[in-house]
């Protein structure tokens, strides 16, 4: 049975799709058979970030409405062969998604994949509820900013009450906190919430902290998941997060402001911390 | 054997408890349970593991027709703990007792029919549930509120609303911004109170709010409220108790 992971946040623009793309790619790079589904019907983005927008023929709505088979709609990634993408529809609205339809798709994908990532739309409406309904695990993407933290808090409450696991009173959805766009310099100046403050309010285990980094924008625009940019701090942070997700014990990095390289760093290189 | 040398293993004391009564209007578990389940889905966490007494007064069926066992199982599945019955005919009470639900006598209430002592249910007692003693045979040592309490151990998150009906509410985690905790009795938050807290919701002006880290969006007691903007003088970020003095809200540091 595949593990179903929802990438969610409540708030928009915090990095759900960037995270979905990076995480799916990272899991696939580790040899896990991974499929990532775009649930943002009407505002399709995942295919752009994954760089497959020119290969989209059918989408999730076509599959649900019986106009295409699942295998026709799945796009196999050309860079990592264990990775597939199921795009959203850009022309329909969210009402085209039905719980039965999504259930059938997830069941069918479960046979072939180890991980099914669901890239949730923002909000707590139908699309977001469907994206999290079947989840076994949730990656809650949060920016160090009060409105984002509050919306993440809200979505954690929704996960506890509206997911299939909650409705069937099974073990609750396993929650992971991923803080993105973290800027230690701005935290130090008091312009951003400290990591500890975010953790205290949300009170769920920390999967990783992805620093604010130019490489993310560049990666989006070139259709390359940022985790493939192994030189960038964001790419490395995502790689660490994937490692932790798979049970590795890795220290959190990129939490302190960059200092002028001291003697130690000049001697041993800048990648020590 | 001298009892002075042995350490005391237990003490028996009378206690009064305020309990919610689930008055059955329909005898069929298949009618009652889904309706209850529905109500709890709308207020998740509400009544979780709350002990409840089943009211038999409104039932107009033969005791043989009542499926108490099915009802008890169904309630437990909803995470509600039925602990006994109140009211009803002698035969109905006995039927309930066979399903592990002893009859309880309301405080001060006199039973319509004087009951012969019914032998306590033997082996099939329900799993440990708080056993309320309805009538106090000895005078209580002090006068409590007589209220039950509802315990919440998970963080109360933005958008969630918890209501302790007829009870105190004890939260051993944080109440986050955008969350709302309400009690007919006192509200205790052994964590940070960052959302809204409403005590004495059933118009009890003696109810209080206690918080280990007082940082609320709004506090209200018996309909009198203060929003954060009006809390200029309150000791924010400290352990605080809030009470009502006349129509004035008082904020006092604790400890």
Coordinates of C-alpha atoms in Angstrom, one line a residue:
Chain A
X1 CA 0.0 0.0 0.0
X2 CA 1.3 3.4 -0.9
X3 CA 1.6 6.2 1.6
X4 CA -0.6 9.2 0.8
X5 CA 1.1 12.5 1.7
X6 CA -0.7 15.8 1.5
X7 CA 1.3 19.0 1.1
X8 CA -0.9 21.7 2.6
X9 CA -0.8 25.1 4.4
X10 CA -4.1 26.8 4.4
X11 CA -2.5 30.0 3.1
X12 CA -1.5 30.6 -0.5
X13 CA 1.9 31.5 -1.8
X14 CA 3.9 29.8 1.0
X15 CA 5.6 27.2 -1.1
X16 CA 3.2 24.2 -1.3
X17 CA 3.8 23.5 -5.0
X18 CA 7.6 24.2 -4.7
X19 CA 7.6 21.7 -1.8
X20 CA 5.5 19.1 -3.6
X21 CA 7.8 19.2 -6.6
X22 CA 11.0 19.1 -4.5
X23 CA 9.8 16.4 -2.2
X24 CA 8.4 14.2 -4.9
X25 CA 11.6 14.5 -6.8
X26 CA 13.7 13.8 -3.7
X27 CA 11.7 10.7 -2.8
X28 CA 12.0 9.5 -6.4
X29 CA 15.8 10.1 -6.4
X30 CA 16.0 7.8 -3.4
X31 CA 14.4 5.1 -5.6
X32 CA 10.9 5.4 -4.2
X33 CA 8.2 5.1 -6.8
X34 CA 6.5 8.4 -6.4
X35 CA 3.6 10.2 -8.1
X36 CA 2.6 13.8 -7.4
X37 CA -1.0 15.0 -8.0
X38 CA -1.9 18.6 -8.6
X39 CA -5.3 19.2 -6.8
X40 CA -5.4 22.9 -7.7
X41 CA -8.0 22.5 -10.5
X42 CA -8.4 25.8 -12.3
X43 CA -5.0 27.2 -11.2
X44 CA -2.7 24.5 -12.5
X45 CA 1.0 25.2 -11.5
X46 CA 2.7 22.0 -10.6
X47 CA 3.3 21.0 -14.3
X48 CA 5.2 24.3 -14.7
X49 CA 7.4 23.8 -11.7
X50 CA 8.1 20.3 -12.8
X51 CA 8.8 21.4 -16.3
X52 CA 6.3 19.1 -18.0
X53 CA 3.8 21.7 -19.1
X54 CA 4.4 21.0 -22.7
X55 CA 3.6 17.3 -22.3
X56 CA 0.2 17.6 -20.6
X57 CA -2.5 15.9 -22.7
X58 CA -5.0 14.7 -20.2
X59 CA -5.5 15.7 -16.6
X60 CA -7.1 14.5 -13.3
X61 CA -10.6 15.8 -14.3
X62 CA -10.5 13.9 -17.6
X63 CA -9.7 10.7 -15.6
X64 CA -12.5 11.3 -13.1
X65 CA -15.0 11.9 -15.8
X66 CA -13.9 8.8 -17.7
X67 CA -12.5 10.7 -20.7
X68 CA -9.1 9.3 -20.3
X69 CA -7.4 6.4 -18.5
X70 CA -5.1 7.1 -15.6
X71 CA -2.1 5.9 -17.5
X72 CA -2.8 8.3 -20.4
X73 CA -2.9 11.2 -18.0
X74 CA 0.2 10.3 -16.0
X75 CA 3.4 12.1 -17.1
X76 CA 6.6 10.2 -16.5
X77 CA 9.5 12.5 -15.5
X78 CA 12.4 12.4 -17.9
X79 CA 15.0 13.1 -15.3
X80 CA 14.0 10.6 -12.6
X81 CA 12.4 7.5 -13.9
X82 CA 10.6 6.6 -10.7
X83 CA 8.7 9.9 -10.7
X84 CA 5.3 10.6 -12.3
X85 CA 3.0 13.7 -12.4
X86 CA -0.8 13.8 -12.6
X87 CA -1.6 17.4 -13.7
X88 CA -4.7 19.4 -12.7
X89 CA -7.1 20.8 -15.2
X90 CA -6.7 24.5 -16.0
X91 CA -10.1 24.9 -17.7
X92 CA -12.5 23.3 -15.2
X93 CA -13.5 24.3 -11.7
X94 CA -13.0 22.5 -8.5
X95 CA -16.5 21.0 -8.6
X96 CA -15.3 18.7 -11.2
X97 CA -13.4 16.8 -8.5
X98 CA -15.4 14.2 -6.6
X99 CA -14.5 12.2 -3.6
X100 CA -15.4 8.9 -5.4
X101 CA -13.3 9.9 -8.4
X102 CA -10.3 10.8 -6.3
X103 CA -10.7 7.7 -4.2
X104 CA -10.6 5.5 -7.4
X105 CA -7.5 7.3 -8.7
X106 CA -5.7 6.9 -5.4
X107 CA -6.6 3.3 -5.1
X108 CA -5.4 2.6 -8.6
X109 CA -2.1 4.5 -8.0
X110 CA -1.6 2.6 -4.8
X111 CA -0.9 -0.5 -6.7
X112 CA 2.0 1.0 -8.6
X113 CA 3.6 3.6 -6.3
X114 CA 5.3 3.8 -2.9
X115 CA 4.3 7.5 -2.3
X116 CA 1.4 9.5 -3.6
X117 CA 1.9 13.3 -2.9
X118 CA -1.2 15.5 -3.1
X119 CA -0.4 19.1 -3.8
X120 CA -3.2 20.9 -2.1
X121 CA -4.7 24.2 -3.3
X122 CA -4.8 27.1 -0.7
X123 CA -7.9 27.6 1.5
X124 CA -10.1 25.1 3.3
X125 CA -12.7 24.7 0.6
X126 CA -13.6 21.6 -1.4
X127 CA -10.3 21.3 -3.3
X128 CA -8.2 21.5 -0.2
X129 CA -10.5 19.1 1.7
X130 CA -10.3 16.5 -1.0
X131 CA -6.5 16.8 -1.2
X132 CA -6.2 16.0 2.5
X133 CA -9.1 13.6 2.8
X134 CA -7.1 10.4 1.9
X135 CA -3.8 11.4 3.6
X136 CA -1.8 9.1 5.8
X137 CA 0.7 11.9 6.4
X138 CA 0.7 15.7 6.1
X139 CA 3.5 18.1 5.3
X140 CA 2.3 21.4 6.6
X141 CA 4.2 24.2 4.8
X142 CA 4.4 27.4 6.9
X143 CA 6.2 30.8 6.5
X144 CA 7.6 32.5 9.6
X145 CA 4.8 35.0 9.6
X146 CA 1.7 35.3 11.8
X147 CA -1.1 34.8 9.2
X148 CA 0.7 31.8 7.7
X149 CA 1.1 30.2 11.1
X150 CA -2.6 30.8 12.0
X151 CA -3.8 29.3 8.7
X152 CA -1.5 26.2 9.2
X153 CA -3.0 25.9 12.7
X154 CA -6.4 25.9 11.1
X155 CA -5.5 23.3 8.6
X156 CA -4.1 21.0 11.4
X157 CA -7.5 21.2 13.1
X158 CA -9.2 20.3 9.8
X159 CA -6.8 17.3 9.4
X160 CA -7.9 16.1 12.8
X161 CA -11.6 16.3 12.1
X162 CA -12.2 16.0 8.3
X163 CA -9.7 13.5 7.0
X164 CA -10.7 9.9 6.2
X165 CA -8.5 8.7 9.1
X166 CA -10.3 11.0 11.5
X167 CA -13.8 10.0 10.2
X168 CA -13.0 6.3 10.6
X169 CA -11.3 6.9 14.0
X170 CA -8.1 5.3 12.9
X171 CA -4.6 6.5 13.9
X172 CA -4.4 10.2 13.2
X173 CA -2.7 11.7 10.2
X174 CA 1.0 11.9 10.9
X175 CA 1.9 15.6 10.8
X176 CA 5.2 17.2 9.7
X177 CA 6.1 20.9 9.9
X178 CA 8.1 22.4 7.1
X179 CA 9.0 26.0 7.6
X180 CA 9.9 27.7 4.2
X181 CA 11.2 31.1 3.2
X182 CA 13.1 31.4 6.5
X183 CA 15.4 34.3 6.6
X184 CA 17.7 34.2 9.6
X185 CA 18.8 37.8 9.1
X186 CA 15.3 39.1 9.2
X187 CA 14.5 36.9 12.2
X188 CA 17.5 38.4 14.0
X189 CA 16.1 41.9 13.2
X190 CA 12.7 40.9 14.6
X191 CA 11.0 41.2 11.2
X192 CA 10.1 37.5 11.0
X193 CA 8.8 35.0 13.6
X194 CA 11.5 32.9 15.2
X195 CA 11.5 29.2 14.4
X196 CA 10.8 28.5 18.1
X197 CA 7.7 30.7 18.0
X198 CA 6.3 28.8 15.0
X199 CA 7.1 25.5 16.6
X200 CA 5.5 26.5 19.9
X201 CA 2.2 27.4 18.3
X202 CA 1.9 24.6 15.9
X203 CA 3.3 21.9 18.3
X204 CA 4.1 19.3 15.6
X205 CA 7.4 17.6 14.8
X206 CA 9.7 19.7 12.6
X207 CA 10.7 18.1 9.3
X208 CA 12.8 20.9 8.0
X209 CA 13.5 24.6 7.5
X210 CA 14.1 25.8 4.0
X211 CA 15.8 29.2 3.9
X212 CA 14.6 32.1 1.7
X213 CA 16.8 31.6 -1.4
X214 CA 16.9 33.1 -4.9
X215 CA 17.4 29.6 -6.3
X216 CA 13.7 28.8 -5.7
X217 CA 12.5 31.4 -8.1
X218 CA 15.1 30.4 -10.7
X219 CA 14.1 26.8 -10.3
X220 CA 10.4 27.6 -10.8
X221 CA 11.0 29.6 -13.9
X222 CA 13.2 26.9 -15.5
X223 CA 10.9 24.1 -14.5
X224 CA 13.5 22.3 -12.5
X225 CA 12.5 21.2 -9.0
X226 CA 14.8 23.1 -6.6
X227 CA 16.1 19.9 -5.0
X228 CA 18.0 19.2 -8.2
X229 CA 20.0 22.4 -7.6
X230 CA 22.4 20.7 -5.2
X231 CA 24.5 23.8 -4.9
X232 CA 21.7 25.9 -3.5
X233 CA 20.9 26.1 0.2
X234 CA 17.2 25.5 -0.5
X235 CA 18.0 22.4 -2.5
X236 CA 20.1 21.1 0.3
X237 CA 17.5 21.9 2.9
X238 CA 14.9 19.9 0.9
X239 CA 17.3 17.0 0.5
X240 CA 17.8 17.0 4.3
X241 CA 14.0 17.1 4.8
X242 CA 13.5 14.1 2.5
X243 CA 16.2 12.3 4.4
X244 CA 14.5 13.0 7.7
X245 CA 11.2 11.9 6.3
X246 CA 12.8 8.6 5.4
X247 CA 14.0 8.2 9.0
X248 CA 17.5 9.7 8.9
X249 CA 18.7 11.8 11.8
X250 CA 20.1 14.9 10.3
X251 CA 20.8 18.2 12.1
X252 CA 18.9 21.3 11.0
X253 CA 21.0 23.7 8.9
X254 CA 20.7 27.3 7.7
X255 CA 19.1 28.5 10.9
X256 CA 21.8 31.2 11.7
X257 CA 22.6 34.4 9.8
X258 CA 25.6 34.0 7.5
X259 CA 28.7 35.3 9.2
X260 CA 31.8 36.5 7.5
X261 CA 33.9 33.4 7.0
X262 CA 36.2 33.0 10.0
X263 CA 39.5 31.2 10.2
X264 CA 37.8 27.9 10.7
X265 CA 35.6 28.2 7.6
X266 CA 38.5 29.5 5.5
X267 CA 40.5 26.4 6.5
X268 CA 37.8 23.8 6.2
X269 CA 35.5 25.3 3.5
X270 CA 32.1 27.0 3.9
X271 CA 29.9 24.0 4.0
X272 CA 30.7 22.8 7.5
X273 CA 27.6 24.2 9.3
Chain B
X1 CA -3.6 -6.7 63.6
X2 CA -3.1 -3.1 64.4
X3 CA -4.3 -0.7 61.8
X4 CA -2.0 2.1 62.9
X5 CA 1.1 0.5 61.5
X6 CA -0.4 0.0 58.0
X7 CA -0.3 2.8 55.5
X8 CA -3.7 3.9 54.5
X9 CA -4.7 2.3 51.2
X10 CA -7.8 4.3 50.4
X11 CA -10.4 6.7 51.8
X12 CA -14.1 6.6 51.1
X13 CA -15.6 10.0 50.7
X14 CA -18.9 11.2 49.3
X15 CA -18.7 13.4 46.2
X16 CA -21.3 15.3 44.2
X17 CA -20.9 15.4 40.5
X18 CA -22.7 17.3 37.9
X19 CA -23.3 15.0 34.9
X20 CA -24.8 15.4 31.5
X21 CA -28.0 13.4 31.1
X22 CA -28.8 11.9 27.7
X23 CA -32.6 11.7 27.7
X24 CA -33.7 9.1 25.3
X25 CA -36.7 10.2 23.2
X26 CA -36.3 7.3 20.8
X27 CA -35.6 3.8 22.2
X28 CA -33.6 2.6 19.1
X29 CA -29.8 2.9 19.2
X30 CA -29.8 3.0 15.4
X31 CA -31.8 6.3 15.7
X32 CA -30.0 7.8 18.6
X33 CA -26.4 7.0 17.7
X34 CA -26.2 8.6 14.2
X35 CA -27.9 11.7 15.5
X36 CA -25.4 12.0 18.3
X37 CA -22.5 11.3 16.0
X38 CA -23.7 14.0 13.7
X39 CA -23.8 16.5 16.5
X40 CA -20.2 15.6 17.6
X41 CA -18.9 15.9 14.1
X42 CA -19.9 19.5 14.2
X43 CA -18.2 20.1 17.5
X44 CA -15.2 17.7 17.5
X45 CA -13.7 17.1 20.9
X46 CA -16.9 18.1 22.6
X47 CA -17.9 15.5 25.2
X48 CA -14.9 13.3 24.3
X49 CA -14.8 10.6 27.0
X50 CA -17.3 12.5 29.0
X51 CA -19.3 10.4 31.5
X52 CA -23.0 10.5 30.7
X53 CA -26.1 9.4 32.4
X54 CA -28.9 7.9 30.4
X55 CA -32.4 9.4 31.2
X56 CA -35.2 6.8 30.9
X57 CA -38.2 9.0 31.8
X58 CA -39.3 9.7 28.3
X59 CA -39.3 6.1 27.0
X60 CA -42.6 4.5 26.3
X61 CA -41.5 1.0 25.3
X62 CA -41.4 -2.3 27.1
X63 CA -38.0 -2.9 28.8
X64 CA -37.5 -6.1 26.7
X65 CA -37.6 -3.9 23.6
X66 CA -34.7 -1.8 24.8
X67 CA -31.3 -2.7 23.4
X68 CA -29.1 -1.3 26.3
X69 CA -26.1 -3.3 25.3
X70 CA -26.2 -2.0 21.7
X71 CA -26.6 1.5 23.0
X72 CA -23.7 1.3 25.4
X73 CA -21.4 -0.2 22.7
X74 CA -22.5 2.5 20.3
X75 CA -21.9 5.3 22.8
X76 CA -18.4 4.0 23.6
X77 CA -17.6 3.9 19.9
X78 CA -18.5 7.6 19.9
X79 CA -16.1 8.0 22.8
X80 CA -18.9 8.8 25.3
X81 CA -18.9 6.8 28.5
X82 CA -22.3 5.9 29.8
X83 CA -22.1 5.3 33.6
X84 CA -25.7 4.7 34.7
X85 CA -29.3 5.6 34.3
X86 CA -31.8 8.0 35.9
X87 CA -35.5 7.8 36.1
X88 CA -37.6 5.2 34.3
X89 CA -39.7 2.4 35.6
X90 CA -38.3 -0.3 37.9
X91 CA -38.4 -2.9 35.1
X92 CA -36.6 -0.5 32.8
X93 CA -33.9 0.2 35.4
X94 CA -33.3 -3.5 35.9
X95 CA -33.0 -4.0 32.1
X96 CA -30.4 -1.3 32.1
X97 CA -28.6 -2.7 35.0
X98 CA -28.2 -6.0 33.2
X99 CA -26.2 -4.1 30.6
X100 CA -23.9 -2.6 33.3
X101 CA -25.8 0.6 33.8
X102 CA -26.7 1.1 37.5
X103 CA -29.5 3.5 38.5
X104 CA -28.3 6.8 39.9
X105 CA -30.3 9.0 42.3
X106 CA -30.2 12.7 41.6
X107 CA -29.0 14.9 44.6
X108 CA -32.0 16.0 46.6
X109 CA -34.3 14.2 44.2
X110 CA -36.6 11.7 45.8
X111 CA -37.3 8.6 43.8
X112 CA -41.0 8.1 42.8
X113 CA -40.9 4.5 43.6
X114 CA -39.0 3.4 46.6
X115 CA -36.6 0.8 45.4
X116 CA -35.8 -2.4 47.0
X117 CA -32.0 -2.6 47.1
X118 CA -31.0 -4.2 43.8
X119 CA -28.0 -6.4 43.9
X120 CA -25.0 -4.7 42.3
X121 CA -24.1 -6.0 38.9
X122 CA -21.5 -8.6 39.5
X123 CA -18.8 -9.5 37.0
X124 CA -20.1 -7.5 34.2
X125 CA -19.4 -4.1 35.6
X126 CA -18.3 -1.6 32.9
X127 CA -14.6 -0.8 32.6
X128 CA -13.4 1.8 35.2
X129 CA -15.4 4.9 34.8
X130 CA -15.7 7.6 37.4
X131 CA -18.3 6.3 39.8
X132 CA -20.5 9.1 41.0
X133 CA -22.1 8.8 44.3
X134 CA -25.4 10.6 43.9
X135 CA -26.5 11.3 47.4
X136 CA -24.0 12.3 50.1
X137 CA -24.5 10.2 53.2
X138 CA -22.2 12.5 55.2
X139 CA -22.0 16.2 55.1
X140 CA -19.3 17.4 52.6
X141 CA -16.3 19.0 54.1
X142 CA -16.5 22.0 51.9
X143 CA -18.9 23.4 49.4
X144 CA -17.6 22.9 45.8
X145 CA -19.2 24.1 42.7
X146 CA -20.5 20.6 42.1
X147 CA -19.5 20.9 38.5
X148 CA -17.9 18.2 36.4
X149 CA -14.9 19.0 34.3
X150 CA -14.0 18.3 30.7
X151 CA -10.3 17.7 30.0
X152 CA -8.6 18.6 26.7
X153 CA -5.0 17.5 26.3
X154 CA -4.3 18.4 22.6
X155 CA -3.7 22.0 21.4
X156 CA -6.9 23.8 20.5
X157 CA -6.2 25.1 17.0
X158 CA -7.4 28.1 15.0
X159 CA -11.0 27.6 14.0
X160 CA -11.7 24.9 16.6
X161 CA -14.3 25.5 19.3
X162 CA -14.7 23.5 22.4
X163 CA -17.7 23.9 24.7
X164 CA -17.8 22.3 28.2
X165 CA -21.5 22.2 28.8
X166 CA -22.5 22.4 32.4
X167 CA -18.8 21.8 33.3
X168 CA -15.4 23.3 33.9
X169 CA -13.0 23.1 31.0
X170 CA -9.4 22.2 31.6
X171 CA -6.9 22.5 28.7
X172 CA -3.5 21.1 29.3
X173 CA -2.1 22.5 26.0
X174 CA -2.2 25.8 24.3
X175 CA -5.3 27.6 23.0
X176 CA -4.1 29.1 19.7
X177 CA -5.1 32.4 18.1
X178 CA -8.4 31.9 16.3
X179 CA -9.5 29.1 18.7
X180 CA -12.4 29.4 21.2
X181 CA -12.8 27.6 24.5
X182 CA -16.1 27.9 26.3
X183 CA -17.3 26.5 29.6
X184 CA -20.5 27.0 31.7
X185 CA -18.0 26.8 34.6
X186 CA -14.4 27.9 34.9
X187 CA -11.8 27.8 32.1
X188 CA -8.4 26.5 33.0
X189 CA -5.6 26.7 30.5
X190 CA -2.3 25.1 31.6
X191 CA -0.5 26.5 28.6
X192 CA -0.7 29.7 26.6
X193 CA -4.1 31.2 26.1
X194 CA -3.8 33.0 22.8
X195 CA -7.4 32.5 21.5
X196 CA -10.7 33.4 23.0
X197 CA -11.9 32.1 26.4
X198 CA -15.5 32.3 27.7
X199 CA -16.3 31.2 31.2
X200 CA -19.7 31.1 32.9
X201 CA -21.3 30.8 29.5
X202 CA -24.6 29.9 31.2
X203 CA -24.6 33.3 33.0
X204 CA -22.5 32.3 36.0
X205 CA -20.9 35.5 37.2
X206 CA -18.7 33.5 39.7
X207 CA -16.9 31.6 37.0
X208 CA -13.3 32.4 36.4
X209 CA -10.6 32.0 33.8
X210 CA -7.1 30.8 34.6
X211 CA -4.2 30.7 32.2
X212 CA -0.6 29.9 32.7
X213 CA 0.5 32.3 30.0
X214 CA -2.2 34.9 29.5
X215 CA -2.2 36.3 26.0
X216 CA -5.8 36.1 24.8
X217 CA -7.7 37.6 21.9
X218 CA -10.8 38.0 24.1
X219 CA -12.0 36.9 27.5
X220 CA -15.6 36.8 28.7
X221 CA -17.4 35.9 31.9
X222 CA -21.1 35.6 32.1
X223 CA -21.6 37.9 29.0
X224 CA -19.1 40.6 30.1
X225 CA -16.2 40.6 27.8
X226 CA -12.9 42.4 27.1
X227 CA -11.1 42.3 23.8
X228 CA -7.3 42.4 23.6
X229 CA -7.3 46.1 23.0
X230 CA -9.1 46.6 26.3
X231 CA -6.5 44.6 28.2
X232 CA -3.9 47.3 28.3
X233 CA -3.4 47.0 32.1
X234 CA -3.7 43.2 32.3
X235 CA -0.5 41.2 33.1
X236 CA 0.0 39.8 29.6
X237 CA 2.3 36.8 29.3
X238 CA 2.0 35.9 32.9
X239 CA 0.0 33.4 34.9
X240 CA -3.3 35.2 35.4
X241 CA -6.8 34.6 36.8
X242 CA -9.7 36.6 35.5
X243 CA -12.9 37.1 37.6
X244 CA -15.9 39.4 37.6
X245 CA -16.4 42.0 40.3
X246 CA -19.8 43.5 39.7
X247 CA -19.5 44.4 36.1
X248 CA -15.8 44.9 36.1
X249 CA -13.3 42.3 34.9
X250 CA -10.4 41.9 37.3
X251 CA -7.0 40.4 36.2
X252 CA -4.8 39.2 38.9
X253 CA -1.4 37.5 38.5
X254 CA -1.3 34.0 39.9
X255 CA 1.5 32.7 42.1

